[in-house]
Short mmCIF file of C-alpha atoms and ligand atoms in Angstrom, two decimals:
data_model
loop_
_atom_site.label_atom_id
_atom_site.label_comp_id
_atom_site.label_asym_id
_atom_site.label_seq_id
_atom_site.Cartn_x
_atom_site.Cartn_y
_atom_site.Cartn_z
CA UNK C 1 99.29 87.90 132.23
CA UNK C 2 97.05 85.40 133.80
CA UNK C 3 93.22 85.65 132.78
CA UNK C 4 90.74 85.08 135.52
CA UNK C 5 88.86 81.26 135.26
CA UNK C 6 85.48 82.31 133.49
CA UNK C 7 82.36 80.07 131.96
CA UNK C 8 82.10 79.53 128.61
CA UNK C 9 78.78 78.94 126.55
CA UNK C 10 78.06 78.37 123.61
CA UNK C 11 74.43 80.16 122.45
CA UNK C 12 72.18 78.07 120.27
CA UNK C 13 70.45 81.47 119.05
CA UNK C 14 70.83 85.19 119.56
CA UNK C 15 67.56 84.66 121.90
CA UNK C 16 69.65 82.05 123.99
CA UNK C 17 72.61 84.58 124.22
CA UNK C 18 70.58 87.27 125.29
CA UNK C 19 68.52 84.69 128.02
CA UNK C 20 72.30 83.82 129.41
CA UNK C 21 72.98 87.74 129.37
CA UNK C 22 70.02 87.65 131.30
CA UNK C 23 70.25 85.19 133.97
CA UNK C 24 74.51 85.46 134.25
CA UNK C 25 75.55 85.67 137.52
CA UNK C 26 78.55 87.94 137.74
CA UNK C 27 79.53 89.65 134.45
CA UNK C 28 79.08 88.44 131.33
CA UNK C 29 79.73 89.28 127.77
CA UNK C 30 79.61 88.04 124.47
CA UNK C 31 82.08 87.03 122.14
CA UNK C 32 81.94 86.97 118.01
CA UNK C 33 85.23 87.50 116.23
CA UNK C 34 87.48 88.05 119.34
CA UNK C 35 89.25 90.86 117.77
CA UNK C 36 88.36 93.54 120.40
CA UNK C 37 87.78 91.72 123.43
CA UNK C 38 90.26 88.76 123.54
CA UNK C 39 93.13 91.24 123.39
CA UNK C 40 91.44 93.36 126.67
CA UNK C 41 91.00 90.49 128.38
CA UNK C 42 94.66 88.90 128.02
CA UNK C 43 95.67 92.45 128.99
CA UNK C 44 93.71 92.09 132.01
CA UNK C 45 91.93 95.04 131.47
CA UNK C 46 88.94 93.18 131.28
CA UNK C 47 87.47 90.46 133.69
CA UNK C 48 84.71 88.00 133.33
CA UNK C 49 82.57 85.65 134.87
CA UNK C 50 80.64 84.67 132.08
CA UNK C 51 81.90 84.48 128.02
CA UNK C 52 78.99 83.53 125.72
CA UNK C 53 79.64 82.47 122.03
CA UNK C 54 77.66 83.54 119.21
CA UNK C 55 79.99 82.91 116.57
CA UNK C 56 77.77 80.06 115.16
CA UNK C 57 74.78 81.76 115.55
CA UNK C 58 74.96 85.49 114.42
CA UNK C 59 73.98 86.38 110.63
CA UNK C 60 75.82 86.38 108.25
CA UNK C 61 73.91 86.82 106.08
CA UNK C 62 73.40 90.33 103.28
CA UNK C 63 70.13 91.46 101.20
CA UNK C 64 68.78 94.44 98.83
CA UNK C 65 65.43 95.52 99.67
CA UNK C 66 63.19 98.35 98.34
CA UNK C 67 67.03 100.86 97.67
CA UNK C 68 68.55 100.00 101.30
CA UNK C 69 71.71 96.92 101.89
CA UNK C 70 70.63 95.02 104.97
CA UNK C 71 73.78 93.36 106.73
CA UNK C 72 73.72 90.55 109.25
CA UNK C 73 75.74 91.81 112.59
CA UNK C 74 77.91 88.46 111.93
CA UNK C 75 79.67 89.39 108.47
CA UNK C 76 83.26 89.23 108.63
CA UNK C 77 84.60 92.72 108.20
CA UNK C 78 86.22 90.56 104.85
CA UNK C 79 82.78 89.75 103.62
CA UNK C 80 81.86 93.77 103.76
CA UNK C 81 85.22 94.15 101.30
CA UNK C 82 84.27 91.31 98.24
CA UNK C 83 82.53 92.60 95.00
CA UNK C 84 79.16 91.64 95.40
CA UNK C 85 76.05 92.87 93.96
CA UNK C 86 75.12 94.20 97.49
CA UNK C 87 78.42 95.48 98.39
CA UNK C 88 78.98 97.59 95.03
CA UNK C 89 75.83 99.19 96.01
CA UNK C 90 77.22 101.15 98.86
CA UNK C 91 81.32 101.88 98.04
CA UNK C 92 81.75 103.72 101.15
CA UNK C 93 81.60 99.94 103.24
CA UNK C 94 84.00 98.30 101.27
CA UNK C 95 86.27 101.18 100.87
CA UNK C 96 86.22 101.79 104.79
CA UNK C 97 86.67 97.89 105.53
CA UNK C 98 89.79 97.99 103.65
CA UNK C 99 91.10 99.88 106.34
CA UNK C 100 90.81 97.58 109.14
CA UNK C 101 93.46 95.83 110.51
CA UNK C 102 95.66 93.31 109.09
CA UNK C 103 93.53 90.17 106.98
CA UNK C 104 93.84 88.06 109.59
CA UNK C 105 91.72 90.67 111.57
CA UNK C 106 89.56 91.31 108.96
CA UNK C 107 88.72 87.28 108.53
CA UNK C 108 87.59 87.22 112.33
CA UNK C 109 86.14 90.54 113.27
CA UNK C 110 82.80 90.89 112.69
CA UNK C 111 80.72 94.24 111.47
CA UNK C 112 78.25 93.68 115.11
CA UNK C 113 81.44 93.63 117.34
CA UNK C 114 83.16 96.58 115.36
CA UNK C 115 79.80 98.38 116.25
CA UNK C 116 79.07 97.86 119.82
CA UNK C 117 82.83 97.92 120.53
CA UNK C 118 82.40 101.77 119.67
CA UNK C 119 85.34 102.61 119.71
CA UNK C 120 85.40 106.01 118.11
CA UNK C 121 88.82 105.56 115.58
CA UNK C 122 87.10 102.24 114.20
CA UNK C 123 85.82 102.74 110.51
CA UNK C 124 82.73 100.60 110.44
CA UNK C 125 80.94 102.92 113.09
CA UNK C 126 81.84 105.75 111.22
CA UNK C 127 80.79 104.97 107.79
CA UNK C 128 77.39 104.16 109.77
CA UNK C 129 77.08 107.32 110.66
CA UNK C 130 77.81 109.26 107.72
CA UNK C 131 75.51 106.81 105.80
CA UNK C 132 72.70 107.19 108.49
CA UNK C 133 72.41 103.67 109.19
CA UNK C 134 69.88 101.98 111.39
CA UNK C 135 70.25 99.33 113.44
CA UNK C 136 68.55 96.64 114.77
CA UNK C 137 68.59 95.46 118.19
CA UNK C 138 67.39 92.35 120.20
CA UNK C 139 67.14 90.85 123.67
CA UNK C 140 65.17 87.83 122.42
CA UNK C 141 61.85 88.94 122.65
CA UNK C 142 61.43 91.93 121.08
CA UNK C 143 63.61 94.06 118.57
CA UNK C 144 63.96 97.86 117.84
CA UNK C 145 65.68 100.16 115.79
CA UNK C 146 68.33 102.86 116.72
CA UNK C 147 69.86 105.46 114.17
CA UNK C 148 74.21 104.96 114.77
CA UNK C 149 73.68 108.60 115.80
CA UNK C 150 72.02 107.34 118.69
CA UNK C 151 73.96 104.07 119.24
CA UNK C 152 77.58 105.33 119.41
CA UNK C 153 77.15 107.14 122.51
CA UNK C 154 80.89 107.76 123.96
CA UNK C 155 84.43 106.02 123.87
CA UNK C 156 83.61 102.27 123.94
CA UNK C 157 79.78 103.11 125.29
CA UNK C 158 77.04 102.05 123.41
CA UNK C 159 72.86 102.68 123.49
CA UNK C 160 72.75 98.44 123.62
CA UNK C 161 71.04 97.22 126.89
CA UNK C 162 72.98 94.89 128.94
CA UNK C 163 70.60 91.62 127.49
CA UNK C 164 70.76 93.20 123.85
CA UNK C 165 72.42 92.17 121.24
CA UNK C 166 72.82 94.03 117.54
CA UNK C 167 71.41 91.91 115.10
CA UNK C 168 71.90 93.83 112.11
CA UNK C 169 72.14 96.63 109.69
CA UNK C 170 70.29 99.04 107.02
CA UNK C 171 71.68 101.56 104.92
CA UNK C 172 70.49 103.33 102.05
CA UNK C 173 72.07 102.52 98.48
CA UNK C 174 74.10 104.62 96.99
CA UNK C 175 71.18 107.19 95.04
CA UNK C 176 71.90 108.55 91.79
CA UNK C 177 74.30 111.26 91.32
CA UNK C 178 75.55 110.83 94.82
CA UNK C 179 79.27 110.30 95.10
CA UNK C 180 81.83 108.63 98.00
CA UNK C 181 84.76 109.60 99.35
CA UNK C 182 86.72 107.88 102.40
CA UNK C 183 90.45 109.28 103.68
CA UNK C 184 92.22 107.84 106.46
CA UNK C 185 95.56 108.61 107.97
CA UNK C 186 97.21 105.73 110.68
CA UNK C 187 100.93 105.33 111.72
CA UNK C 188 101.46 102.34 109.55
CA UNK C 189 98.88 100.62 107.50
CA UNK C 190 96.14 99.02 109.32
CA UNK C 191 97.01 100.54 112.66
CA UNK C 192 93.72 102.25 113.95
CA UNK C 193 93.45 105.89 112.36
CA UNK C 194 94.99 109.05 114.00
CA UNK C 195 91.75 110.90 112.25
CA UNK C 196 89.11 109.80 109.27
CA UNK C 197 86.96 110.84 107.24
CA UNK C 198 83.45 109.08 105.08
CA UNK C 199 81.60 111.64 102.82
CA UNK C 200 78.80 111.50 100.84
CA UNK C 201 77.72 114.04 98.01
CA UNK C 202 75.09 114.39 95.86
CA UNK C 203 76.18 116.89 92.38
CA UNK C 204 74.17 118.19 89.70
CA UNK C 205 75.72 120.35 87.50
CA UNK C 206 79.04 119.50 89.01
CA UNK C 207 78.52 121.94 92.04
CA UNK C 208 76.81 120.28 95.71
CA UNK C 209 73.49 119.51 96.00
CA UNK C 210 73.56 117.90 99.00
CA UNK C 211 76.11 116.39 101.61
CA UNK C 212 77.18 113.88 104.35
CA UNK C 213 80.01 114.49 106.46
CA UNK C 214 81.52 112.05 109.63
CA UNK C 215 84.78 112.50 111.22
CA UNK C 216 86.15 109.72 112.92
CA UNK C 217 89.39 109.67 115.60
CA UNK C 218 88.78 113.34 117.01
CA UNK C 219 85.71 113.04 119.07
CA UNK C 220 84.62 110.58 121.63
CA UNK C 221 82.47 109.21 118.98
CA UNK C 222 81.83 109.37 115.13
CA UNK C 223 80.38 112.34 114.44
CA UNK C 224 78.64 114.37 111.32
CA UNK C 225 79.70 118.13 110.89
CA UNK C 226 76.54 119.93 109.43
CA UNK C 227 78.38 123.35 109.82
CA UNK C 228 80.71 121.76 106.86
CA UNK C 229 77.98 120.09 105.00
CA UNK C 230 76.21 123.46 104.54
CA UNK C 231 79.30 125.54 103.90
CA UNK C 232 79.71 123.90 100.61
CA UNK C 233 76.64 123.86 99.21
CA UNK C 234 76.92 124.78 95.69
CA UNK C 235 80.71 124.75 95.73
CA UNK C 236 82.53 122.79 92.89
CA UNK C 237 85.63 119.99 93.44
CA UNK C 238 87.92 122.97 93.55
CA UNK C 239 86.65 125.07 95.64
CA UNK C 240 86.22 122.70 98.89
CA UNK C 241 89.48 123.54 100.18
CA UNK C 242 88.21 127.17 100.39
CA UNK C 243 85.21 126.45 102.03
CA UNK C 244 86.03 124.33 104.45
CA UNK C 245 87.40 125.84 107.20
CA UNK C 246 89.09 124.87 110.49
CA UNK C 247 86.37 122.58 111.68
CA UNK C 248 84.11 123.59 115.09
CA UNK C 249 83.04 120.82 117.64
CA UNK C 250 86.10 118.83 117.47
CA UNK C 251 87.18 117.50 120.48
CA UNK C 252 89.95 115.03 119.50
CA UNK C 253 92.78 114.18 122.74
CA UNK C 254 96.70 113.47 122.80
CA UNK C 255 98.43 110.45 123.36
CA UNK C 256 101.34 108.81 122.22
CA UNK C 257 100.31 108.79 118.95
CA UNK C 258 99.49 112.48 118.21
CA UNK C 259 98.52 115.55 119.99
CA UNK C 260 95.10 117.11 119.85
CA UNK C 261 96.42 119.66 117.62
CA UNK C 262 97.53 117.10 115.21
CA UNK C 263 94.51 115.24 114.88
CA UNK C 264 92.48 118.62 114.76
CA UNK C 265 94.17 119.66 111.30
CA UNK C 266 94.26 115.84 110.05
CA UNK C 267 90.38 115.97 110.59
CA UNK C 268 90.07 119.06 108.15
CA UNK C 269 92.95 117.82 105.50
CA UNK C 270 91.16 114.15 105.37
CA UNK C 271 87.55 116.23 105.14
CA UNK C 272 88.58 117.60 102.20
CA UNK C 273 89.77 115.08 100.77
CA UNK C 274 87.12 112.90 101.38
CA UNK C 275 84.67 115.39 99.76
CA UNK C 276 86.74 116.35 96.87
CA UNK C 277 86.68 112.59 96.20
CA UNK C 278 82.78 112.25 97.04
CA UNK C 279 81.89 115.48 94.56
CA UNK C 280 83.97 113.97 91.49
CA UNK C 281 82.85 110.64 91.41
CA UNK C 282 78.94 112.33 92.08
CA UNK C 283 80.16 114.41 88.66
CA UNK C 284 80.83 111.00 87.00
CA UNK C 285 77.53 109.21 88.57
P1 FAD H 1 84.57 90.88 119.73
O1 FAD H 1 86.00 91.16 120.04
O2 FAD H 1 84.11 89.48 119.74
O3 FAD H 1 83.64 91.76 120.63
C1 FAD H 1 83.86 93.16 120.79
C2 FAD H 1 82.77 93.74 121.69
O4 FAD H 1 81.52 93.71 121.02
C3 FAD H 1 82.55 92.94 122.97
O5 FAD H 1 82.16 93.85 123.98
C4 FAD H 1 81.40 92.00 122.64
O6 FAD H 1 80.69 91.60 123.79
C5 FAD H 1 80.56 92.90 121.73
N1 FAD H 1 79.79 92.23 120.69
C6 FAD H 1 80.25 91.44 119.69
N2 FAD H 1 79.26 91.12 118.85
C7 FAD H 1 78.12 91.70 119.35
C8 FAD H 1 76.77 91.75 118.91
N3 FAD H 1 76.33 91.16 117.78
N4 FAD H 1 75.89 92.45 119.67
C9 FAD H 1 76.29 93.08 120.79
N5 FAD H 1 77.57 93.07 121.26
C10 FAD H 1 78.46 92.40 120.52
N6 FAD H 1 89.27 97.77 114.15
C11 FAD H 1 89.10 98.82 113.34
O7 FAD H 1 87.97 99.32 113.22
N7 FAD H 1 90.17 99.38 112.66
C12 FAD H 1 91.43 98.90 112.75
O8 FAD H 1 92.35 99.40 112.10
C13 FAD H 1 91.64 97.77 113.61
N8 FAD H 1 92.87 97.26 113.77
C14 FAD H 1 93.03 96.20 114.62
C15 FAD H 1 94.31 95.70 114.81
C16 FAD H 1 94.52 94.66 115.68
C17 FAD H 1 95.92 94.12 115.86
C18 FAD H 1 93.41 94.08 116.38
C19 FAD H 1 93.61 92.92 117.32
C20 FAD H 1 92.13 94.57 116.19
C21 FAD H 1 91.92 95.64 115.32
N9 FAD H 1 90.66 96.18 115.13
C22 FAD H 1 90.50 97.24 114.30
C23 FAD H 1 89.48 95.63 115.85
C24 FAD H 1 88.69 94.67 114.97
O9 FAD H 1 88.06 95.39 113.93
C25 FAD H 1 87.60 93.93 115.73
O10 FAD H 1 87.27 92.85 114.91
C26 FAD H 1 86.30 94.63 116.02
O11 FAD H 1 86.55 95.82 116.72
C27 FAD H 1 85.40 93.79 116.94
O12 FAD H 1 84.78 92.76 116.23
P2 FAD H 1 84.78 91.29 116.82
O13 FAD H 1 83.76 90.53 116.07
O14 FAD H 1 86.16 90.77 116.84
O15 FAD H 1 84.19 91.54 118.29
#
Protein backbone atom coordinates (compact mmCIF):
# COMPACT_ATOMS: atom_id res chain seq x y z
CA UNK A 1 0.00 0.00 0.00
CA UNK A 2 1.21 3.34 -1.04
CA UNK A 3 0.58 6.28 1.55
CA UNK A 4 -0.44 9.57 0.10
CA UNK A 5 2.73 12.43 0.14
CA UNK A 6 1.74 14.46 3.39
CA UNK A 7 3.70 17.45 5.48
CA UNK A 8 5.40 16.73 8.34
CA UNK A 9 6.02 19.16 11.40
CA UNK A 10 7.49 19.00 14.10
CA UNK A 11 5.56 21.20 17.13
CA UNK A 12 7.80 23.15 19.44
CA UNK A 13 4.83 23.11 22.12
CA UNK A 14 1.36 21.69 22.49
CA UNK A 15 0.28 25.53 21.73
CA UNK A 16 2.28 25.27 18.35
CA UNK A 17 0.52 21.89 17.54
CA UNK A 18 -2.73 23.13 18.18
CA UNK A 19 -1.84 26.73 16.04
CA UNK A 20 -0.80 24.17 12.98
CA UNK A 21 -4.18 22.22 13.75
CA UNK A 22 -5.43 25.51 13.33
CA UNK A 23 -4.17 27.03 10.29
CA UNK A 24 -3.64 23.29 8.28
CA UNK A 25 -4.84 23.40 5.06
CA UNK A 26 -6.36 20.07 4.17
CA UNK A 27 -6.47 17.52 7.04
CA UNK A 28 -4.30 17.29 9.61
CA UNK A 29 -3.60 15.23 12.63
CA UNK A 30 -1.27 14.65 15.21
CA UNK A 31 1.03 12.04 15.90
CA UNK A 32 2.60 10.80 19.51
CA UNK A 33 3.47 7.13 19.77
CA UNK A 34 2.27 6.01 16.26
CA UNK A 35 0.68 2.97 17.59
CA UNK A 36 -2.92 3.73 16.40
CA UNK A 37 -2.52 5.88 13.56
CA UNK A 38 0.62 4.74 11.62
CA UNK A 39 -0.97 1.32 11.16
CA UNK A 40 -4.47 3.19 9.60
CA UNK A 41 -2.60 5.12 7.57
CA UNK A 42 -0.28 2.32 5.89
CA UNK A 43 -3.64 0.55 5.55
CA UNK A 44 -4.85 3.41 3.68
CA UNK A 45 -7.68 3.80 5.68
CA UNK A 46 -6.54 6.99 6.65
CA UNK A 47 -5.29 10.01 4.48
CA UNK A 48 -3.49 13.16 5.34
CA UNK A 49 -2.39 16.34 4.32
CA UNK A 50 -0.85 17.44 7.31
CA UNK A 51 1.09 15.04 10.23
CA UNK A 52 2.22 17.14 13.22
CA UNK A 53 4.70 15.69 15.86
CA UNK A 54 4.38 16.13 19.42
CA UNK A 55 6.42 13.40 20.54
CA UNK A 56 9.06 15.85 21.97
CA UNK A 57 6.76 18.04 23.36
CA UNK A 58 3.85 16.23 25.24
CA UNK A 59 4.27 15.52 29.16
CA UNK A 60 5.54 13.10 30.43
CA UNK A 61 5.55 13.91 33.24
CA UNK A 62 3.32 12.22 36.79
CA UNK A 63 2.41 14.03 40.29
CA UNK A 64 0.33 13.40 43.69
CA UNK A 65 -1.65 16.26 44.69
CA UNK A 66 -4.17 16.83 47.55
CA UNK A 67 -5.40 12.38 47.12
CA UNK A 68 -5.67 12.55 43.10
CA UNK A 69 -2.45 11.01 40.44
CA UNK A 70 -2.11 13.64 37.74
CA UNK A 71 -0.62 12.03 34.44
CA UNK A 72 0.96 13.88 31.55
CA UNK A 73 -1.01 12.79 28.12
CA UNK A 74 2.71 11.80 26.89
CA UNK A 75 3.52 8.78 29.37
CA UNK A 76 4.34 5.72 27.64
CA UNK A 77 1.63 3.23 28.35
CA UNK A 78 5.16 1.41 29.99
CA UNK A 79 5.66 4.29 32.31
CA UNK A 80 1.78 3.79 33.63
CA UNK A 81 3.04 -0.13 34.42
CA UNK A 82 6.56 0.65 36.73
CA UNK A 83 6.25 0.66 40.62
CA UNK A 84 6.27 4.08 41.47
CA UNK A 85 5.06 5.91 44.37
CA UNK A 86 2.36 7.47 42.07
CA UNK A 87 1.53 4.43 40.20
CA UNK A 88 1.00 2.09 43.42
CA UNK A 89 -1.46 4.66 44.34
CA UNK A 90 -4.01 3.72 41.79
CA UNK A 91 -3.52 -0.40 40.93
CA UNK A 92 -6.26 -0.36 38.52
CA UNK A 93 -3.67 1.75 35.80
CA UNK A 94 -0.95 -0.47 36.05
CA UNK A 95 -2.93 -3.57 36.17
CA UNK A 96 -4.96 -2.42 32.95
CA UNK A 97 -1.62 -1.24 31.11
CA UNK A 98 -0.37 -4.65 31.42
CA UNK A 99 -2.82 -5.54 29.02
CA UNK A 100 -1.85 -3.57 26.13
CA UNK A 101 -0.23 -4.84 23.35
CA UNK A 102 3.03 -6.40 22.97
CA UNK A 103 6.23 -4.17 24.89
CA UNK A 104 7.22 -2.85 21.96
CA UNK A 105 3.68 -1.21 21.84
CA UNK A 106 3.63 -0.40 25.19
CA UNK A 107 7.27 1.55 24.87
CA UNK A 108 5.66 3.85 22.06
CA UNK A 109 2.01 4.31 22.73
CA UNK A 110 1.23 6.93 24.76
CA UNK A 111 -1.77 7.21 27.58
CA UNK A 112 -3.14 10.79 25.36
CA UNK A 113 -3.27 8.76 22.04
CA UNK A 114 -4.85 5.58 23.78
CA UNK A 115 -7.49 8.23 24.93
CA UNK A 116 -8.51 10.24 22.02
CA UNK A 117 -8.06 7.16 19.80
CA UNK A 118 -11.31 5.93 21.73
CA UNK A 119 -11.47 3.09 20.66
CA UNK A 120 -13.94 1.35 22.90
CA UNK A 121 -11.88 -2.36 23.50
CA UNK A 122 -8.71 -0.19 24.56
CA UNK A 123 -8.05 -0.47 28.43
CA UNK A 124 -6.73 2.95 29.27
CA UNK A 125 -10.18 4.62 28.35
CA UNK A 126 -11.85 2.25 30.32
CA UNK A 127 -10.08 2.29 33.53
CA UNK A 128 -10.79 6.22 33.07
CA UNK A 129 -14.04 5.72 33.26
CA UNK A 130 -14.54 3.43 35.99
CA UNK A 131 -12.08 5.64 38.00
CA UNK A 132 -14.01 8.88 36.98
CA UNK A 133 -11.15 10.56 35.58
CA UNK A 134 -10.97 14.10 34.34
CA UNK A 135 -9.26 15.36 31.71
CA UNK A 136 -7.68 18.21 30.60
CA UNK A 137 -7.88 19.72 27.31
CA UNK A 138 -6.07 22.50 25.28
CA UNK A 139 -6.07 24.40 21.99
CA UNK A 140 -3.27 26.73 23.14
CA UNK A 141 -5.04 29.35 24.66
CA UNK A 142 -7.24 28.18 26.97
CA UNK A 143 -7.78 24.70 28.76
CA UNK A 144 -10.87 22.87 30.23
CA UNK A 145 -11.83 19.88 31.86
CA UNK A 146 -14.08 16.95 30.62
CA UNK A 147 -15.16 13.87 32.84
CA UNK A 148 -14.04 10.42 30.32
CA UNK A 149 -17.83 9.99 30.61
CA UNK A 150 -18.11 12.85 28.50
CA UNK A 151 -14.96 12.44 26.34
CA UNK A 152 -15.42 8.88 24.96
CA UNK A 153 -18.30 9.68 22.93
CA UNK A 154 -18.64 6.68 20.23
CA UNK A 155 -16.30 4.13 18.34
CA UNK A 156 -13.10 6.14 17.65
CA UNK A 157 -15.16 9.67 18.35
CA UNK A 158 -14.06 11.81 20.88
CA UNK A 159 -15.52 15.30 22.77
CA UNK A 160 -11.76 16.87 21.61
CA UNK A 161 -12.23 19.89 19.20
CA UNK A 162 -10.49 19.66 15.98
CA UNK A 163 -7.48 22.37 17.41
CA UNK A 164 -7.51 20.48 20.90
CA UNK A 165 -5.26 18.49 22.16
CA UNK A 166 -5.47 16.27 25.68
CA UNK A 167 -2.94 17.40 27.84
CA UNK A 168 -3.45 15.32 30.72
CA UNK A 169 -5.03 13.35 33.43
CA UNK A 170 -6.59 13.26 37.16
CA UNK A 171 -7.79 10.49 39.04
CA UNK A 172 -8.56 9.97 42.49
CA UNK A 173 -6.17 7.66 44.69
CA UNK A 174 -7.09 4.66 45.66
CA UNK A 175 -9.28 5.71 49.26
CA UNK A 176 -9.15 3.52 52.12
CA UNK A 177 -10.93 0.34 52.20
CA UNK A 178 -11.60 0.56 48.52
CA UNK A 179 -10.46 -2.44 46.54
CA UNK A 180 -9.51 -3.14 42.49
CA UNK A 181 -10.29 -5.60 40.33
CA UNK A 182 -9.47 -5.72 36.39
CA UNK A 183 -10.45 -9.04 34.05
CA UNK A 184 -9.83 -9.18 30.51
CA UNK A 185 -10.40 -11.87 27.97
CA UNK A 186 -8.47 -11.43 24.16
CA UNK A 187 -7.74 -14.22 21.57
CA UNK A 188 -4.12 -14.41 22.43
CA UNK A 189 -2.32 -12.24 24.86
CA UNK A 190 -2.11 -8.68 24.06
CA UNK A 191 -4.57 -8.84 21.19
CA UNK A 192 -7.27 -6.10 21.93
CA UNK A 193 -10.03 -7.62 24.38
CA UNK A 194 -13.18 -9.49 23.11
CA UNK A 195 -14.86 -7.87 26.51
CA UNK A 196 -13.29 -6.16 29.93
CA UNK A 197 -13.91 -5.31 32.88
CA UNK A 198 -12.23 -2.35 35.79
CA UNK A 199 -14.09 -2.35 39.21
CA UNK A 200 -13.79 -0.51 42.09
CA UNK A 201 -15.25 -1.37 45.67
CA UNK A 202 -15.30 0.10 48.74
CA UNK A 203 -16.03 -2.87 51.93
CA UNK A 204 -16.62 -2.44 55.45
CA UNK A 205 -17.42 -5.28 57.25
CA UNK A 206 -16.54 -7.40 54.30
CA UNK A 207 -19.99 -6.75 52.54
CA UNK A 208 -20.22 -3.45 49.67
CA UNK A 209 -20.31 -0.18 50.65
CA UNK A 210 -19.96 1.31 47.60
CA UNK A 211 -19.05 0.46 43.86
CA UNK A 212 -17.59 1.29 40.37
CA UNK A 213 -18.35 -0.70 37.49
CA UNK A 214 -17.02 -0.13 33.47
CA UNK A 215 -17.35 -2.62 30.81
CA UNK A 216 -15.20 -2.32 28.03
CA UNK A 217 -15.49 -4.25 24.30
CA UNK A 218 -19.46 -4.48 24.30
CA UNK A 219 -20.59 -0.99 23.77
CA UNK A 220 -19.54 1.66 21.38
CA UNK A 221 -17.75 3.12 24.24
CA UNK A 222 -16.59 2.35 27.88
CA UNK A 223 -19.32 2.38 29.88
CA UNK A 224 -20.35 2.18 33.85
CA UNK A 225 -23.36 -0.17 34.74
CA UNK A 226 -25.10 1.51 37.83
CA UNK A 227 -27.95 -1.14 37.60
CA UNK A 228 -24.93 -3.64 38.74
CA UNK A 229 -23.28 -1.30 41.09
CA UNK A 230 -26.52 -1.04 43.12
CA UNK A 231 -27.53 -4.68 42.89
CA UNK A 232 -24.73 -5.58 45.13
CA UNK A 233 -24.80 -3.34 47.65
CA UNK A 234 -24.25 -5.08 50.81
CA UNK A 235 -23.46 -8.39 49.14
CA UNK A 236 -20.25 -10.28 50.30
CA UNK A 237 -17.29 -11.87 47.76
CA UNK A 238 -19.56 -14.85 47.46
CA UNK A 239 -22.50 -13.75 46.74
CA UNK A 240 -21.66 -11.48 43.50
CA UNK A 241 -22.23 -14.20 41.21
CA UNK A 242 -25.85 -14.23 42.51
CA UNK A 243 -26.44 -10.80 42.20
CA UNK A 244 -25.25 -10.00 39.20
CA UNK A 245 -27.37 -10.79 36.63
CA UNK A 246 -27.37 -10.84 32.81
CA UNK A 247 -26.31 -7.28 32.35
CA UNK A 248 -28.97 -4.49 30.64
CA UNK A 249 -27.63 -1.76 28.17
CA UNK A 250 -25.14 -3.82 26.48
CA UNK A 251 -24.85 -3.32 23.07
CA UNK A 252 -21.68 -5.24 22.08
CA UNK A 253 -21.54 -6.36 17.85
CA UNK A 254 -20.12 -9.54 15.93
CA UNK A 255 -17.24 -9.86 13.91
CA UNK A 256 -14.74 -12.24 13.22
CA UNK A 257 -13.70 -12.42 16.48
CA UNK A 258 -16.92 -13.20 18.44
CA UNK A 259 -20.57 -12.79 18.12
CA UNK A 260 -22.63 -10.35 20.11
CA UNK A 261 -23.83 -13.13 22.14
CA UNK A 262 -20.39 -14.05 23.07
CA UNK A 263 -19.20 -10.87 24.17
CA UNK A 264 -22.63 -10.28 26.03
CA UNK A 265 -21.93 -13.28 28.56
CA UNK A 266 -17.99 -12.47 28.61
CA UNK A 267 -19.11 -8.93 29.85
CA UNK A 268 -21.05 -10.52 32.90
CA UNK A 269 -18.34 -13.53 33.62
CA UNK A 270 -15.34 -10.75 33.55
CA UNK A 271 -17.88 -8.36 35.84
CA UNK A 272 -17.80 -10.71 38.30
CA UNK A 273 -14.75 -11.39 38.37
CA UNK A 274 -13.54 -8.11 38.41
CA UNK A 275 -15.69 -7.35 41.52
CA UNK A 276 -15.06 -10.46 43.37
CA UNK A 277 -11.42 -9.36 43.00
CA UNK A 278 -12.22 -5.54 43.86
CA UNK A 279 -14.40 -6.68 47.22
CA UNK A 280 -11.46 -9.02 48.59
CA UNK A 281 -8.65 -6.93 48.28
CA UNK A 282 -11.23 -3.85 49.82
CA UNK A 283 -11.57 -6.77 52.79
CA UNK A 284 -7.73 -6.76 53.06
CA UNK A 285 -7.38 -2.73 52.64
P1 LIG B 1 -1.04 7.73 17.91
O1 LIG B 1 -1.10 6.49 17.10
O2 LIG B 1 0.14 8.62 17.74
O3 LIG B 1 -2.36 8.55 17.77
C1 LIG B 1 -3.64 7.95 17.90
C2 LIG B 1 -4.72 9.01 17.74
O4 LIG B 1 -4.70 9.90 18.85
C3 LIG B 1 -4.52 9.91 16.51
O5 LIG B 1 -5.80 10.28 16.05
C4 LIG B 1 -3.79 11.13 17.06
O6 LIG B 1 -4.01 12.27 16.26
C5 LIG B 1 -4.43 11.25 18.43
N1 LIG B 1 -3.60 11.81 19.49
C6 LIG B 1 -2.42 11.33 19.96
N2 LIG B 1 -2.01 12.03 21.02
C7 LIG B 1 -2.96 13.00 21.23
C8 LIG B 1 -3.12 14.03 22.21
N3 LIG B 1 -2.25 14.23 23.21
N4 LIG B 1 -4.21 14.82 22.11
C9 LIG B 1 -5.12 14.63 21.13
N5 LIG B 1 -5.03 13.67 20.18
C10 LIG B 1 -3.96 12.86 20.25
N6 LIG B 1 -4.21 -0.60 22.51
C11 LIG B 1 -4.89 -1.08 23.55
O7 LIG B 1 -5.53 -0.29 24.27
N7 LIG B 1 -4.92 -2.43 23.83
C12 LIG B 1 -4.26 -3.34 23.08
O8 LIG B 1 -4.29 -4.54 23.38
C13 LIG B 1 -3.53 -2.86 21.96
N8 LIG B 1 -2.87 -3.71 21.15
C14 LIG B 1 -2.20 -3.22 20.08
C15 LIG B 1 -1.55 -4.11 19.23
C16 LIG B 1 -0.89 -3.64 18.12
C17 LIG B 1 -0.19 -4.63 17.22
C18 LIG B 1 -0.85 -2.24 17.84
C19 LIG B 1 -0.12 -1.71 16.64
C20 LIG B 1 -1.49 -1.35 18.68
C21 LIG B 1 -2.18 -1.81 19.80
N9 LIG B 1 -2.85 -0.95 20.65
C22 LIG B 1 -3.53 -1.45 21.71
C23 LIG B 1 -2.87 0.51 20.39
C24 LIG B 1 -1.84 1.24 21.25
O9 LIG B 1 -2.23 1.20 22.60
C25 LIG B 1 -1.68 2.70 20.87
O10 LIG B 1 -0.46 3.09 21.43
C26 LIG B 1 -2.68 3.70 21.35
O11 LIG B 1 -3.97 3.32 20.96
C27 LIG B 1 -2.45 5.09 20.73
O12 LIG B 1 -1.38 5.75 21.33
P2 LIG B 1 -0.27 6.44 20.44
O13 LIG B 1 0.49 7.35 21.33
O14 LIG B 1 0.47 5.42 19.70
O15 LIG B 1 -1.17 7.36 19.49
Amino acid sequence: MFVKPFRYERAESLAHACELLRSAEGYAKVIAGGQSLLPLMNLGLLELDLLIDISRVDDRSSGLEDGYITLGAGLRHGDLLLGSPVMDRQPLIPAAAAWIGSSRIRNRGTLGGSLAHSDPSAELPLVMTALGAEYTLTNGTSERTVSADEFHVSYFTSALEEDELLASVRVPVLGPGWGWGFAEVARRKGDFALASAAALARVADGRVVEARLALGGVHERPMRFGAVESAISGATADELGARVGPIEGLAPVSDTSASAEHRAHLARVLAVRALTDAVRRGEAA
